[in-house]
Amino acid sequence: MRKNLIVAACGVAFAVGFSACNKNNEPGYSYSETVNFGTYNIVTAEGQEPYVAPVRYQYNNRVDIVEQSQTISMFINDMMLNKKEKVSIETKALPYSSGQYQIGDKYYPYIYMSDTYVADDKDIQITDFTCILTYAAYQPSAEIPGYPVSVPKNDRYAGTARENEYYTVMSYKIDNKWNVSTFWPDVTFKGATTTTYPGMEEPFTSDKIEYRVVLDLKTEGAPKANVFMINAQFAPKAPMLMLALRNLPVTFHADGYSIDVENVNPEQIEAGGFTENKAFPFDKFSLKFSASSGRADIKYQVKTVFNGSFGGYYFYEMREGADKN
């Protein structure tokens, strides 16, 4: 029975980019493989500004049929902690749990690892390590002109678009000084939006509104954020709109980023372009994103009348409805 569980989990690993199960699973067989995946780091330390940069983590998957074990270790060479300091790190082999989520008629796997101490020697200490490797990330239901969807890339394997969408949701500490969280700069949050306005009998709630956040981290100067509201609807009989709040200042912190602006006119997206809508001003707009949980909390006020509140995620949470192996 245990062997069957290993084989099943191995199949999940293969689906997300590790190919352990394309070998034979006869008694005595073991296999390991290393795959790279890209993401972005937020590195913080007391008294220093957050350092944000793209990285490529490496994961070594090992399946041992004799030992009835399946483990993954993570490592990276010369990772920058800021513009001057760098470090090479490697975790011990970590047991992992795995499963899959159904989105529509398709299934998307994940792998989860967690441990308090994953590297502790004279050179480096890595603690409070959690990592989800997941394909189960939401994609926007509508295209935004000029903003093609960006997804993480798998170095080793090529294939359909979704086979490259491997999101790393990871956080850990280095030497009890550096806090590291990962994120991806183009994600779509789904959840529930509640709107209130004077005179309404009860709040209006919608799970149709999507919030796509695209960060500009490559242009010179301070980072900017573009927020696209897909299926925006603030009252039961109001039309659904496509709205954009672009070039907003974004502030990074130890576990994500925040956006806080006032008195911004949105742009309405239609006919393949953007048109400023001065009749629909956002008096306030606030977004708080947690990289370790994948959650965004959004609040806004429109025309001093509509008050919106949203809470949701850009990927399926592990504890919600997964088929676990």
C-alpha positions as a printed Julia matrix, in Angstrom:
325×3 Matrix{Float64}:
   0.0    0.0     0.0
   2.79   2.43    0.92
   4.55   1.68   -2.37
   1.41   2.63   -4.26
   1.34   5.96   -2.41
   4.92   6.66   -3.44
   4.16   5.88   -7.06
   1.07   8.09   -6.98
   2.98  11.01   -5.5
   5.74  10.42   -8.01
   3.15  10.82  -10.74
   2.22  14.2    -9.33
   5.89  15.18   -9.28
   6.19  14.21  -12.93
   3.19  16.34  -13.8
   4.8   19.45  -12.35
   8.15  18.94  -14.05
   9.99  16.15  -12.25
  10.18  12.94  -14.25
  10.8   10.33  -11.54
   7.99   8.08  -12.72
   8.97   7.79  -16.33
  11.46   5.16  -15.12
  10.55   1.66  -13.94
   9.38   1.25  -10.36
  10.71  -2.23   -9.72
  12.0   -3.23   -6.26
  15.42  -1.73   -5.59
  14.85   1.18   -7.92
  15.59   4.76   -6.95
  15.81   7.95   -8.96
  16.69  11.61   -8.52
  16.44  14.63  -10.78
  17.1   18.36  -10.51
  14.89  21.01  -12.09
  15.15  24.83  -12.05
  12.22  27.2   -11.7
  12.18  30.96  -11.78
  10.54  33.35   -9.34
  11.32  36.62   -7.51
  12.78  37.14   -4.04
  11.97  39.74   -1.43
  14.9   39.81    1.0
  14.66  41.93    4.14
  16.77  42.53    7.21
  16.36  44.94   10.09
  17.55  48.41    9.16
  17.78  47.67    5.43
  15.49  48.35    2.5
  13.84  45.29    0.94
  15.89  43.83   -1.9
  13.8   42.53   -4.82
  15.32  40.48   -7.64
  14.55  37.55   -9.97
  16.05  34.18   -8.95
  16.1   30.57  -10.13
  15.74  27.99   -7.39
  16.82  24.39   -7.98
  14.9   21.43   -6.6
  16.25  17.88   -6.43
  13.51  15.25   -6.29
  14.51  11.79   -5.06
  12.27   8.73   -4.94
  13.58   5.56   -3.29
  11.31   2.52   -3.61
  13.39   0.38   -1.23
  13.37   3.02    1.52
   9.77   3.92    0.7
  10.69   7.59    0.7
  10.17  10.66   -1.45
  12.13  13.81   -0.69
  13.0   17.13   -2.27
  15.94  19.37   -1.41
  16.2   22.99   -2.51
  19.45  24.79   -3.33
  20.74  27.93   -5.0
  24.23  29.31   -5.64
  25.27  32.94   -5.12
  21.84  34.3    -4.27
  21.98  38.05   -3.74
  20.83  39.33   -0.35
  21.32  42.93   -1.42
  23.44  44.7    -4.0
  26.66  43.65   -2.28
  26.12  40.45   -0.29
  25.35  36.99   -1.61
  25.0   33.5    -0.22
  24.75  29.88   -1.41
  22.23  27.7     0.39
  21.04  24.09    0.37
  18.36  22.41    2.44
  18.4   18.88    3.73
  16.23  16.32    1.93
  12.67  17.13    2.96
   9.71  14.75    2.84
   6.84  16.27    0.89
   3.11  15.89    0.54
   1.41  16.2    -2.81
  -1.99  16.4    -4.4
  -3.98  18.05   -7.15
  -6.77  20.56   -7.61
  -9.49  20.64  -10.19
 -10.02  23.98  -11.95
 -12.8   23.59  -14.5
 -12.28  20.25  -16.18
  -8.51  20.12  -15.65
  -6.32  19.0   -12.76
  -3.27  20.9   -11.49
  -0.8   19.34   -9.02
   1.11  20.8    -6.11
   3.96  19.75   -3.81
   4.31  21.02   -0.21
   7.33  21.02    2.13
   7.82  22.52    5.57
  10.36  22.25    8.41
  11.66  24.41   11.25
  15.36  23.71   10.6
  16.41  22.73    7.09
  20.11  23.69    7.2
  22.14  24.21   10.35
  25.92  24.02   10.21
  28.91  26.26   10.86
  28.47  28.08    7.56
  24.76  28.83    7.35
  21.47  28.33    9.16
  18.11  28.14    7.38
  14.98  28.09    9.51
  11.19  28.44    9.32
  11.1   26.98    5.82
   7.82  26.49    3.97
   7.41  25.87    0.24
   4.5   25.18   -2.07
   5.26  24.34   -5.69
   1.98  24.66   -7.53
   0.4   24.75  -10.95
  -2.96  25.67   -9.45
  -2.65  29.41  -10.08
  -5.58  31.4   -11.42
  -5.37  32.89  -14.89
  -7.34  36.01  -15.91
 -10.6   35.39  -17.75
 -10.03  38.31  -20.13
  -7.08  39.68  -22.08
  -5.66  43.11  -21.25
  -4.39  44.93  -24.37
  -0.64  45.4   -24.21
  -0.24  43.17  -21.15
   0.28  39.53  -22.15
   0.2   37.15  -19.2
   3.63  36.36  -17.77
   4.17  32.93  -16.15
   7.19  31.26  -14.52
   9.29  29.12  -16.83
  10.59  25.6   -16.36
  14.18  25.33  -17.63
  14.09  21.66  -18.53
  10.7   20.88  -20.03
   8.73  22.43  -22.87
   5.17  21.75  -23.9
   1.78  23.33  -23.43
   1.48  26.75  -21.82
   0.32  25.34  -18.49
   3.3   23.0   -18.29
   5.45  26.08  -17.77
   3.28  27.66  -15.08
   5.05  26.44  -11.97
   4.64  28.93   -9.13
   7.01  28.91   -6.14
   5.43  30.06   -2.87
   8.26  29.95   -0.37
   9.47  31.72    2.77
  12.42  31.11    5.12
  15.05  32.79    7.31
  18.81  32.85    6.8
  21.04  33.01    9.91
  18.11  34.46   11.87
  18.79  37.77   10.1
  17.49  37.65    6.54
  13.82  37.06    5.8
  13.16  35.7     2.31
   9.79  35.43    0.56
   9.06  34.61   -3.07
   6.43  36.08   -5.36
   5.5   36.34   -9.04
   4.95  39.85  -10.53
   1.87  38.96  -12.63
  -0.94  37.25  -10.73
  -4.75  37.26  -10.72
  -6.62  37.23   -7.43
 -10.02  35.61   -7.1
 -12.36  35.62   -4.12
 -15.35  37.59   -2.86
 -15.92  41.34   -3.25
 -18.49  43.06   -1.06
 -19.81  46.51   -2.01
 -21.87  48.88    0.1
 -23.45  52.23   -0.7
 -26.03  54.49    0.99
 -29.64  53.33    0.79
 -28.98  49.72   -0.14
 -30.99  47.06    1.66
 -28.04  44.7     2.03
 -24.4   44.57    0.84
 -23.78  43.39   -2.73
 -21.38  40.46   -2.95
 -19.78  39.11   -6.11
 -17.28  36.32   -6.75
 -16.98  37.32  -10.42
 -14.64  40.28   -9.98
 -10.98  39.43  -10.65
  -8.01  41.6    -9.71
  -4.98  41.14  -11.91
  -1.84  42.83  -10.58
   1.1   43.35  -12.93
   4.25  44.82  -11.39
   6.79  46.74  -13.45
  10.12  45.86  -11.85
  12.4   46.41  -14.83
  11.92  50.08  -15.64
  14.43  52.47  -14.09
  13.25  54.12  -10.9
  10.78  53.05   -8.26
   8.65  49.96   -8.99
   5.12  50.5   -10.29
   1.96  48.44  -10.19
  -0.87  48.07  -12.68
  -4.18  46.82  -11.27
  -6.81  45.52  -13.68
 -10.33  44.89  -12.44
 -12.05  42.3   -14.63
 -15.85  41.95  -14.41
 -16.04  44.99  -12.13
 -19.58  45.4   -10.86
 -20.54  47.43   -7.79
 -24.34  47.02   -7.66
 -26.8   44.26   -8.7
 -28.02  46.0   -11.87
 -24.81  47.81  -12.75
 -22.96  46.79  -15.93
 -19.76  44.74  -15.72
 -16.73  46.85  -16.58
 -13.04  46.34  -17.3
 -11.12  48.94  -15.32
  -7.43  49.77  -15.0
  -5.47  51.65  -12.35
  -2.02  52.01  -13.86
   1.42  53.2   -12.79
   0.64  53.1    -9.1
   3.46  53.27   -6.53
   4.17  49.96   -4.83
   6.01  49.44   -1.54
   7.73  46.16   -0.69
   7.96  44.81    2.86
   9.12  41.61    4.57
   6.22  39.47    3.36
   4.94  41.06    0.17
   3.96  44.51   -0.99
   1.31  47.19   -0.6
  -0.36  49.77   -2.83
  -2.02  52.86   -1.35
  -3.3   55.73   -3.51
  -5.94  58.46   -3.39
  -7.89  60.4    -6.01
  -7.11  58.28   -9.06
  -9.24  58.23  -12.22
  -9.5   54.71  -13.62
  -9.21  53.84  -17.28
 -11.97  51.89  -18.92
 -10.75  49.06  -21.16
 -12.79  48.66  -24.33
 -12.28  48.36  -28.07
  -8.69  47.28  -27.5
  -7.65  50.44  -25.7
  -7.74  52.51  -22.5
 -10.01  55.55  -21.96
  -9.83  57.65  -18.81
 -13.11  57.7   -16.9
 -13.21  60.91  -14.87
 -16.81  60.26  -13.85
 -15.81  57.2   -11.84
 -12.95  58.36   -9.59
 -11.38  56.14   -6.94
 -11.15  58.31   -3.84
  -9.06  55.64   -2.14
  -7.52  52.35   -3.21
  -5.52  50.05   -0.94
  -4.04  46.59   -1.64
  -2.05  44.48    0.82
  -0.38  41.33   -0.52
   1.14  38.54    1.57
   3.72  36.56   -0.41
   3.8   33.63    2.03
   0.04  33.05    1.89
  -0.69  34.26   -1.66
  -3.5   36.42   -0.31
  -4.51  39.97   -1.24
  -6.8   42.23    0.8
  -8.21  45.17   -1.14
 -10.32  48.13   -0.05
 -11.5   51.08   -2.12
 -14.0   53.92   -2.3
 -15.5   55.11   -5.57
 -17.23  58.49   -6.09
 -17.43  58.82   -2.28
 -20.41  56.45   -2.56
 -19.35  52.88   -3.27
 -17.15  51.12   -0.72
 -15.57  47.88   -1.88
 -13.8   45.18    0.12
 -12.09  42.07   -1.29
 -10.17  39.13    0.11
  -8.79  36.35   -2.06
  -5.84  34.36   -3.41
  -3.95  33.91   -6.67
  -3.7   30.14   -6.25
  -5.74  27.38   -4.68
  -4.85  27.01   -1.02
  -3.59  23.57   -0.06
  -6.28  22.95    2.5
  -9.15  23.73    0.14
 -10.51  20.77   -1.77
  -7.35  19.03   -2.91
  -7.09  15.36   -3.75
  -4.1   14.38   -1.6
  -1.68  11.51   -2.18
